[in-house]
Short mmCIF file of C-alpha atoms and ligand atoms in Angstrom, two decimals:
data_model
loop_
_atom_site.label_atom_id
_atom_site.label_comp_id
_atom_site.label_asym_id
_atom_site.label_seq_id
_atom_site.Cartn_x
_atom_site.Cartn_y
_atom_site.Cartn_z
CA UNK A 1 -37.06 3.17 14.91
CA UNK A 2 -38.63 5.02 17.86
CA UNK A 3 -40.89 4.46 20.84
CA UNK A 4 -43.87 6.75 20.24
CA UNK A 5 -46.10 6.03 23.23
CA UNK A 6 -46.38 3.92 26.37
CA UNK A 7 -49.43 3.24 28.50
CA UNK A 8 -49.93 1.52 31.85
CA UNK A 9 -52.97 -0.70 32.53
CA UNK A 10 -53.84 -1.44 36.15
CA UNK A 11 -56.35 -4.25 35.77
CA UNK A 12 -57.98 -6.77 38.10
CA UNK A 13 -59.40 -9.78 36.22
CA UNK A 14 -59.54 -11.69 39.52
CA UNK A 15 -56.14 -10.34 40.65
CA UNK A 16 -54.38 -7.01 40.27
CA UNK A 17 -51.85 -6.72 37.44
CA UNK A 18 -49.67 -3.85 36.18
CA UNK A 19 -49.31 -4.19 32.40
CA UNK A 20 -47.26 -1.83 30.23
CA UNK A 21 -47.87 -1.31 26.53
CA UNK A 22 -45.09 0.19 24.37
CA UNK A 23 -45.94 1.50 20.89
CA UNK A 24 -43.48 2.19 18.08
CA UNK A 25 -43.40 4.27 14.93
CA UNK A 26 -43.38 1.04 12.90
CA UNK A 27 -46.70 -0.10 14.32
CA UNK A 28 -45.19 -2.95 16.36
CA UNK A 29 -46.54 -3.01 19.93
CA UNK A 30 -45.12 -4.87 22.94
CA UNK A 31 -46.55 -5.73 26.36
CA UNK A 32 -44.72 -6.18 29.66
CA UNK A 33 -45.68 -7.07 33.23
CA UNK A 34 -44.51 -5.09 36.29
CA UNK A 35 -46.96 -6.43 38.89
CA UNK A 36 -45.79 -6.11 42.50
CA UNK A 37 -48.33 -7.80 44.74
CA UNK A 38 -49.84 -5.35 47.24
CA UNK A 39 -47.68 -2.49 45.92
CA UNK A 40 -49.09 -2.15 42.41
CA UNK A 41 -49.70 1.61 42.42
CA UNK A 42 -46.11 2.60 43.28
CA UNK A 43 -44.97 0.69 40.16
CA UNK A 44 -47.62 2.49 38.09
CA UNK A 45 -46.36 5.82 39.40
CA UNK A 46 -42.71 4.88 38.79
CA UNK A 47 -43.59 4.01 35.19
CA UNK A 48 -45.84 7.00 34.50
CA UNK A 49 -43.91 9.68 36.40
CA UNK A 50 -40.28 8.63 35.87
CA UNK A 51 -39.78 5.93 33.24
CA UNK A 52 -42.20 6.58 30.37
CA UNK A 53 -41.08 10.21 29.79
CA UNK A 54 -37.52 8.87 29.29
CA UNK A 55 -38.64 6.16 26.86
CA UNK A 56 -40.43 8.30 24.32
CA UNK A 57 -38.17 8.78 21.28
CA UNK A 58 -35.75 5.99 22.25
CA UNK A 59 -34.95 3.15 19.86
CA UNK A 60 -36.88 0.06 21.11
CA UNK A 61 -34.31 -2.26 19.48
CA UNK A 62 -31.65 -1.08 21.96
CA UNK A 63 -32.88 -3.19 24.90
CA UNK A 64 -29.53 -3.21 26.69
CA UNK A 65 -29.09 0.53 26.43
CA UNK A 66 -32.62 1.18 27.70
CA UNK A 67 -32.00 -1.23 30.59
CA UNK A 68 -28.72 0.46 31.56
CA UNK A 69 -30.31 3.90 31.30
CA UNK A 70 -33.17 2.96 33.61
CA UNK A 71 -30.95 1.10 36.12
CA UNK A 72 -27.46 2.59 36.08
CA UNK A 73 -28.66 5.98 34.94
CA UNK A 74 -31.10 6.41 37.83
CA UNK A 75 -28.61 6.87 40.72
CA UNK A 76 -31.20 5.23 43.08
CA UNK A 77 -30.68 1.63 42.04
CA UNK A 78 -32.60 -1.53 42.76
CA UNK A 79 -35.54 -2.17 45.07
CA UNK A 80 -38.80 -3.91 44.24
CA UNK A 81 -40.66 -0.93 42.74
CA UNK A 82 -37.94 0.24 40.35
CA UNK A 83 -36.90 -3.27 39.32
CA UNK A 84 -40.52 -4.23 38.56
CA UNK A 85 -40.96 -1.06 36.50
CA UNK A 86 -37.74 -1.82 34.58
CA UNK A 87 -38.98 -5.40 34.09
CA UNK A 88 -42.24 -4.15 32.54
CA UNK A 89 -40.27 -2.09 30.00
CA UNK A 90 -37.79 -4.88 29.33
CA UNK A 91 -40.47 -7.53 28.69
CA UNK A 92 -42.32 -5.18 26.31
CA UNK A 93 -39.09 -4.52 24.38
CA UNK A 94 -38.29 -8.25 24.04
CA UNK A 95 -41.89 -8.76 22.88
CA UNK A 96 -41.37 -6.07 20.23
CA UNK A 97 -38.03 -7.53 19.14
CA UNK A 98 -39.53 -10.99 18.78
CA UNK A 99 -42.49 -9.69 16.80
CA UNK A 100 -40.15 -7.74 14.49
CA UNK A 101 -37.93 -10.79 13.96
CA UNK A 102 -40.93 -13.14 13.57
CA UNK A 103 -39.39 -15.34 16.29
CA UNK A 104 -40.34 -16.46 19.78
CA UNK A 105 -38.23 -14.77 22.47
CA UNK A 106 -36.47 -18.05 23.35
CA UNK A 107 -35.02 -18.08 19.83
CA UNK A 108 -33.57 -14.63 20.40
CA UNK A 109 -31.99 -15.89 23.64
CA UNK A 110 -30.19 -18.70 21.85
CA UNK A 111 -32.94 -21.18 21.06
CA UNK A 112 -34.68 -23.94 22.96
CA UNK A 113 -32.71 -26.32 25.15
CA UNK A 114 -35.73 -28.60 25.66
CA UNK A 115 -39.11 -29.51 24.20
CA UNK A 116 -41.12 -28.90 27.36
CA UNK A 117 -40.68 -27.47 30.85
CA UNK A 118 -41.50 -29.46 33.96
CA UNK A 119 -44.01 -27.66 36.21
CA UNK A 120 -44.97 -27.91 39.84
CA UNK A 121 -48.43 -27.24 41.24
CA UNK A 122 -49.52 -26.20 44.74
CA UNK A 123 -51.20 -28.85 46.90
CA UNK A 124 -52.48 -27.83 50.31
CA UNK A 125 -54.93 -29.04 52.92
CA UNK A 126 -56.24 -28.20 56.36
CA UNK A 127 -54.51 -31.36 57.66
CA UNK A 128 -52.17 -34.05 56.31
CA UNK A 129 -55.02 -36.21 54.98
CA UNK A 130 -56.42 -33.26 53.02
CA UNK A 131 -52.95 -32.44 51.66
CA UNK A 132 -52.56 -36.05 50.49
CA UNK A 133 -55.87 -35.75 48.61
CA UNK A 134 -54.72 -32.50 47.00
CA UNK A 135 -51.41 -34.10 45.95
CA UNK A 136 -53.30 -37.04 44.37
CA UNK A 137 -55.23 -34.61 42.19
CA UNK A 138 -51.99 -33.14 40.81
CA UNK A 139 -50.45 -36.56 40.21
CA UNK A 140 -53.60 -37.62 38.32
CA UNK A 141 -53.09 -34.61 36.04
CA UNK A 142 -49.58 -35.83 35.24
CA UNK A 143 -47.54 -33.63 37.59
CA UNK A 144 -44.38 -35.26 38.96
CA UNK A 145 -43.28 -32.30 41.12
CA UNK A 146 -45.78 -30.96 43.65
CA UNK A 147 -45.50 -28.35 46.39
CA UNK A 148 -47.08 -29.65 49.60
CA UNK A 149 -48.26 -27.37 52.44
CA UNK A 150 -50.45 -28.35 55.36
CA UNK A 151 -52.37 -26.73 58.20
CA UNK A 152 -50.64 -26.77 61.59
CA UNK A 153 -52.59 -27.89 64.66
CA UNK A 154 -52.99 -24.94 67.02
CA UNK A 155 -52.62 -22.32 64.26
CA UNK A 156 -55.84 -21.25 62.63
CA UNK A 157 -54.00 -19.81 59.65
CA UNK A 158 -50.81 -20.54 57.74
CA UNK A 159 -49.17 -19.48 54.50
CA UNK A 160 -49.98 -21.53 51.44
CA UNK A 161 -53.01 -23.33 52.80
CA UNK A 162 -55.77 -20.75 52.71
CA UNK A 163 -55.24 -19.81 49.12
CA UNK A 164 -55.55 -23.19 47.46
CA UNK A 165 -57.63 -26.23 48.26
CA UNK A 166 -59.10 -25.10 51.58
CA UNK A 167 -60.33 -21.54 51.38
CA UNK A 168 -61.97 -21.97 54.80
CA UNK A 169 -58.71 -22.00 56.72
CA UNK A 170 -57.64 -18.46 55.81
CA UNK A 171 -57.85 -15.60 58.26
CA UNK A 172 -60.17 -12.66 57.98
CA UNK A 173 -58.58 -9.21 58.01
CA UNK A 174 -59.52 -6.99 60.98
CA UNK A 175 -61.14 -4.75 58.37
CA UNK A 176 -61.94 -5.78 54.83
CA UNK A 177 -59.51 -3.21 53.39
CA UNK A 178 -56.55 -4.21 55.62
CA UNK A 179 -54.05 -7.10 55.42
CA UNK A 180 -55.28 -10.45 56.76
CA UNK A 181 -53.50 -11.46 59.98
CA UNK A 182 -51.91 -14.91 60.22
CA UNK A 183 -50.45 -16.72 63.24
CA UNK A 184 -47.04 -18.30 63.58
CA UNK A 185 -45.47 -20.77 66.02
CA UNK A 186 -42.22 -22.41 64.86
CA UNK A 187 -42.48 -25.30 67.35
CA UNK A 188 -45.94 -26.32 66.17
CA UNK A 189 -44.85 -26.01 62.53
CA UNK A 190 -41.64 -28.00 63.04
CA UNK A 191 -43.64 -30.83 64.57
CA UNK A 192 -46.04 -31.29 61.67
CA UNK A 193 -43.86 -30.80 58.56
CA UNK A 194 -41.63 -33.90 58.91
CA UNK A 195 -44.80 -35.90 59.60
CA UNK A 196 -46.33 -34.53 56.37
CA UNK A 197 -43.39 -35.63 54.25
CA UNK A 198 -43.18 -39.02 55.91
CA UNK A 199 -46.85 -39.62 55.05
CA UNK A 200 -46.35 -38.36 51.50
CA UNK A 201 -43.38 -40.69 51.01
CA UNK A 202 -45.41 -43.64 52.35
CA UNK A 203 -48.43 -42.80 50.19
CA UNK A 204 -46.80 -41.86 46.90
CA UNK A 205 -43.36 -43.52 46.93
CA UNK A 206 -41.56 -42.57 43.72
CA UNK A 207 -44.64 -41.22 41.94
CA UNK A 208 -43.69 -37.60 42.65
CA UNK A 209 -40.99 -35.36 44.12
CA UNK A 210 -42.13 -32.83 46.72
CA UNK A 211 -41.31 -29.20 47.41
CA UNK A 212 -42.14 -27.17 50.47
CA UNK A 213 -42.19 -23.41 51.13
CA UNK A 214 -41.40 -22.18 54.65
CA UNK A 215 -41.90 -18.59 53.45
CA UNK A 216 -38.98 -17.10 55.42
CA UNK A 217 -40.39 -17.99 58.85
CA UNK A 218 -37.69 -19.95 60.67
CA UNK A 219 -34.53 -18.87 62.43
CA UNK A 220 -31.35 -20.44 60.97
CA UNK A 221 -30.98 -23.00 63.77
CA UNK A 222 -34.62 -24.07 63.32
CA UNK A 223 -34.18 -24.17 59.55
CA UNK A 224 -31.11 -26.41 59.94
CA UNK A 225 -33.16 -28.79 62.09
CA UNK A 226 -35.97 -28.91 59.52
CA UNK A 227 -33.62 -29.51 56.58
CA UNK A 228 -31.96 -32.34 58.55
CA UNK A 229 -35.24 -33.96 59.57
CA UNK A 230 -36.54 -33.85 55.99
CA UNK A 231 -33.39 -35.41 54.55
CA UNK A 232 -34.74 -39.00 54.46
CA UNK A 233 -37.67 -37.89 52.25
CA UNK A 234 -35.48 -36.55 49.39
CA UNK A 235 -37.40 -33.34 48.71
CA UNK A 236 -37.03 -31.68 45.31
CA UNK A 237 -36.42 -28.52 47.34
CA UNK A 238 -37.05 -26.78 50.63
CA UNK A 239 -37.81 -23.13 49.92
CA UNK A 240 -37.18 -19.88 51.77
CA UNK A 241 -36.40 -21.39 55.15
CA UNK A 242 -35.21 -18.01 56.52
CA UNK A 243 -35.21 -14.35 55.48
CA UNK A 244 -32.34 -14.10 53.00
CA UNK A 245 -30.68 -10.88 54.18
CA UNK A 246 -27.81 -12.69 55.93
CA UNK A 247 -26.27 -15.19 53.52
CA UNK A 248 -23.58 -16.29 55.96
CA UNK A 249 -26.22 -17.73 58.30
CA UNK A 250 -27.19 -20.14 55.53
CA UNK A 251 -23.87 -21.93 55.99
CA UNK A 252 -25.30 -23.48 59.14
CA UNK A 253 -28.35 -24.80 57.27
CA UNK A 254 -26.27 -25.98 54.33
CA UNK A 255 -23.80 -27.87 56.47
CA UNK A 256 -26.59 -29.55 58.47
CA UNK A 257 -28.11 -31.54 55.61
CA UNK A 258 -28.28 -32.52 51.95
CA UNK A 259 -31.89 -31.36 51.53
CA UNK A 260 -31.80 -29.15 48.39
CA UNK A 261 -32.45 -25.48 49.16
CA UNK A 262 -34.22 -22.87 47.03
CA UNK A 263 -34.50 -19.14 47.57
CA UNK A 264 -34.56 -15.74 45.88
CA UNK A 265 -38.18 -14.83 45.15
CA UNK A 266 -37.68 -11.56 47.05
CA UNK A 267 -34.42 -10.71 45.24
CA UNK A 268 -34.26 -8.04 42.55
CA UNK A 269 -30.61 -7.92 41.52
CA UNK A 270 -27.78 -10.28 40.70
CA UNK A 271 -25.82 -8.81 43.61
CA UNK A 272 -28.42 -10.10 46.08
CA UNK A 273 -28.19 -13.58 44.54
CA UNK A 274 -24.39 -13.53 44.31
CA UNK A 275 -23.29 -14.81 47.75
CA UNK A 276 -25.80 -17.64 47.69
CA UNK A 277 -24.80 -18.77 44.21
CA UNK A 278 -21.07 -18.19 44.48
CA UNK A 279 -20.76 -20.00 47.80
CA UNK A 280 -23.00 -22.88 46.74
CA UNK A 281 -25.45 -22.19 49.57
CA UNK A 282 -28.48 -23.01 47.41
CA UNK A 283 -29.44 -25.46 44.67
CA UNK A 284 -32.17 -23.42 42.97
CA UNK A 285 -32.51 -19.68 42.37
CA UNK A 286 -36.09 -18.42 42.49
CA UNK A 287 -36.11 -14.85 41.16
CA UNK A 288 -39.15 -13.73 39.14
CA UNK A 289 -38.34 -12.06 35.83
CA UNK A 290 -40.95 -9.37 36.60
CA UNK A 291 -39.25 -8.43 39.89
CA UNK A 292 -35.63 -8.84 38.84
CA UNK A 293 -35.39 -6.34 36.02
CA UNK A 294 -36.97 -8.40 33.27
CA UNK A 295 -35.53 -10.89 30.80
CA UNK A 296 -32.27 -8.93 30.36
CA UNK A 297 -31.28 -9.07 34.04
CA UNK A 298 -32.79 -12.48 34.85
CA UNK A 299 -30.79 -13.94 31.96
CA UNK A 300 -27.62 -12.65 33.67
CA UNK A 301 -28.68 -14.30 36.94
CA UNK A 302 -29.38 -17.55 35.07
CA UNK A 303 -25.98 -17.51 33.36
CA UNK A 304 -24.23 -16.75 36.65
CA UNK A 305 -26.14 -19.61 38.31
CA UNK A 306 -25.20 -22.01 35.51
CA UNK A 307 -21.56 -21.16 36.08
CA UNK A 308 -21.94 -22.35 39.67
CA UNK A 309 -24.14 -25.36 38.92
CA UNK A 310 -27.25 -23.82 40.48
CA UNK A 311 -30.51 -24.54 38.64
CA UNK A 312 -33.45 -22.21 38.13
CA UNK A 313 -36.98 -22.53 39.50
CA UNK A 314 -38.39 -19.11 38.67
CA UNK A 315 -41.09 -17.68 40.93
CA UNK A 316 -44.51 -18.27 39.36
CA UNK A 317 -47.30 -17.47 41.85
CA UNK A 318 -50.73 -16.19 40.74
CA UNK A 319 -49.51 -12.61 41.21
CA UNK A 320 -47.31 -12.94 38.11
CA UNK A 321 -49.58 -12.23 35.11
CA UNK A 322 -49.72 -14.51 32.05
CA UNK A 323 -47.34 -12.04 30.33
CA UNK A 324 -44.78 -12.41 33.13
CA UNK A 325 -45.27 -16.18 33.11
CA UNK A 326 -44.72 -16.27 29.35
CA UNK A 327 -41.40 -14.46 29.83
CA UNK A 328 -40.40 -17.21 32.27
CA UNK A 329 -41.47 -19.92 29.83
CA UNK A 330 -39.11 -18.39 27.24
CA UNK A 331 -36.27 -18.15 29.77
CA UNK A 332 -36.90 -21.71 30.94
CA UNK A 333 -37.07 -23.02 27.36
CA UNK A 334 -33.63 -21.57 26.71
CA UNK A 335 -31.82 -21.91 30.07
CA UNK A 336 -29.20 -24.67 30.09
CA UNK A 337 -29.70 -24.95 33.87
CA UNK A 338 -33.51 -25.19 33.99
CA UNK A 339 -34.85 -27.06 37.02
CA UNK A 340 -38.61 -26.64 37.30
CA UNK A 341 -41.24 -23.91 36.80
CA UNK A 342 -43.80 -23.02 39.47
CA UNK A 343 -47.21 -22.89 37.80
CA UNK A 344 -50.09 -20.94 39.23
CA UNK A 345 -53.60 -21.91 38.32
CA UNK A 346 -55.57 -18.73 37.77
CA UNK A 347 -58.97 -19.16 39.37
CA UNK A 348 -60.76 -16.30 37.65
CA UNK A 349 -62.41 -16.92 34.30
CA UNK A 350 -62.19 -13.14 33.65
CA UNK A 351 -58.47 -13.80 33.19
CA UNK A 352 -59.19 -15.36 29.79
CA UNK A 353 -61.05 -12.20 28.68
CA UNK A 354 -57.86 -10.22 29.19
CA UNK A 355 -54.92 -12.53 28.44
CA UNK A 356 -54.59 -15.25 25.82
CA UNK A 357 -51.33 -17.17 25.68
CA UNK A 358 -50.00 -19.43 22.96
CA UNK A 359 -48.03 -21.89 25.11
CA UNK A 360 -50.04 -24.80 26.48
CA UNK A 361 -50.06 -27.22 29.40
CA UNK A 362 -49.81 -30.98 28.97
CA UNK A 363 -49.40 -33.57 31.76
CA UNK A 364 -47.49 -31.38 34.18
CA UNK A 365 -45.42 -29.57 31.55
CA UNK A 366 -45.68 -26.32 29.63
CA UNK A 367 -45.01 -26.57 25.90
CA UNK A 368 -43.52 -23.34 24.50
CA UNK A 369 -45.19 -22.09 21.32
CA UNK A 370 -43.61 -20.87 18.09
CA UNK A 371 -45.53 -17.57 18.27
CA UNK A 372 -43.47 -14.40 17.76
CA UNK A 373 -42.45 -12.32 20.76
CA UNK A 374 -43.77 -13.41 24.16
CA UNK A 375 -46.82 -15.06 22.57
CA UNK A 376 -49.50 -13.42 24.74
CA UNK A 377 -52.31 -11.19 23.50
CA UNK A 378 -53.68 -8.55 25.85
CA UNK A 379 -57.25 -7.33 25.41
CA UNK A 380 -57.10 -3.66 26.40
CA UNK A 381 -60.86 -3.07 26.22
CA UNK A 382 -61.61 -5.93 28.58
CA UNK A 383 -58.70 -5.02 30.86
CA UNK A 384 -60.22 -1.59 31.40
CA UNK A 385 -63.47 -3.20 32.56
CA UNK A 386 -61.74 -4.92 35.51
CA UNK A 387 -61.02 -2.16 37.99
CA UNK A 388 -58.11 -2.30 40.45
CA UNK A 389 -59.06 -3.49 43.94
CA UNK A 390 -56.65 -2.67 46.74
CA UNK A 391 -55.39 -5.87 48.35
CA UNK A 392 -52.54 -6.84 50.65
CA UNK A 393 -50.35 -9.80 51.40
CA UNK A 394 -50.96 -11.12 54.91
CA UNK A 395 -49.27 -10.00 58.09
CA UNK A 396 -47.87 -12.64 60.43
CA UNK A 397 -47.89 -12.47 64.23
CA UNK A 398 -46.44 -14.81 66.84
CA UNK A 399 -48.89 -16.23 69.37
CA UNK A 400 -48.16 -13.35 71.78
CA UNK A 401 -48.94 -10.79 69.09
CA UNK A 402 -45.38 -9.93 67.98
CA UNK A 403 -45.12 -9.13 64.26
CA UNK A 404 -43.15 -11.85 62.45
CA UNK A 405 -41.92 -12.46 58.89
CA UNK A 406 -44.75 -13.09 56.48
O1 KDG B 501 -46.65 -11.98 46.42
C1 KDG B 501 -46.07 -12.95 47.23
C2 KDG B 501 -46.34 -14.31 46.67
O2 KDG B 501 -45.95 -14.33 45.34
C3 KDG B 501 -45.61 -15.40 47.44
O3 KDG B 501 -46.12 -15.44 48.72
C4 KDG B 501 -45.77 -16.75 46.75
O4 KDG B 501 -44.02 -17.69 48.06
C5 KDG B 501 -44.71 -17.73 47.08
C6 KDG B 501 -44.47 -18.82 46.14
O5 KDG B 501 -43.51 -19.54 46.35
O6 KDG B 501 -45.22 -18.95 45.17
MG1 MG B 502 -42.27 -19.00 47.90
#
């Protein structure tokens, strides 16, 4: 069996996505996702200029060999662009294998460990009262795990708030084609977050467990203080309290409290995850299959995490396409150490013209389907109608103008 052709689709049905199609001489076709938010075109180039020429003529059944060739055989290993490109190939090959076997991918991984996967949704508001309203809406839909973010007095913009329930709070870019600029002040933030979770605990009691994403903005000593102050509210997790480059600085945060910690959405390899998992510095690993080398490599990270009693909460923002999300549904259906799955609600109705998935959502859970492969159909004709629009993640600046972690 041979790969005969591969084609990249850069489509924007409301958001930009990089989708790879792999064709075979037996007529079976697979689709993968290699979307890298704000850096989509470098992945397209990596696929078209470096990866696809190597794939043609290879046996698509040899997923491991293809993976090793693209990773180990490249000399320049790792990094977001290459690992997203490898992920696109890997997902397409698992899709092909599943379609050939007439089985869903989770069956190829070892079968389902559960009937349904618990999801969490994003609740956000300009202030605490608005966040409480947004949380209520999720609980009414049956969600029992909800991410809660709130506006911070004194800051006109903050991560996580502008993109969901309160579009008005987001910042305008200096020019429409440049990244939006956000403000950051750790003191103001640290004042409001414990207040948010106190109010949530008073309002909702045991009806839901809450998560919160600091998006890498605190210093370790500030992060330790936050984790400690949130301890009484028993969060499901506190996410990305600091940039993860220096694992040893997490010891301070870990030793300060029992608030569960999650991190890893910016990791691409098992080696980056290793110190956090091995030393028990986190409770949940957050890699995205489409940024961490696909199903093949993410499965290794999951197995390694299970060995160290770390659960998975794979990254599932709206910049992971329905194909990437389906891959995570299969991984989560199989993983013995599944924790929760982040679930983005895609705002654009054009999304349905392009992607149709077989899994379905019921009362805060995703139910995996029995469809073969990844279980997502991709409408190429419609995808071509939605042209790529350059867009950026935000840029963060301290109140004096200094660039800070986004
Ligand atoms: O592209 C970056 C986003 O995916 C990220 O900002 C979302 O932090 C995020 C999350 O937890 O969903
Ligand atoms: Mg995050």
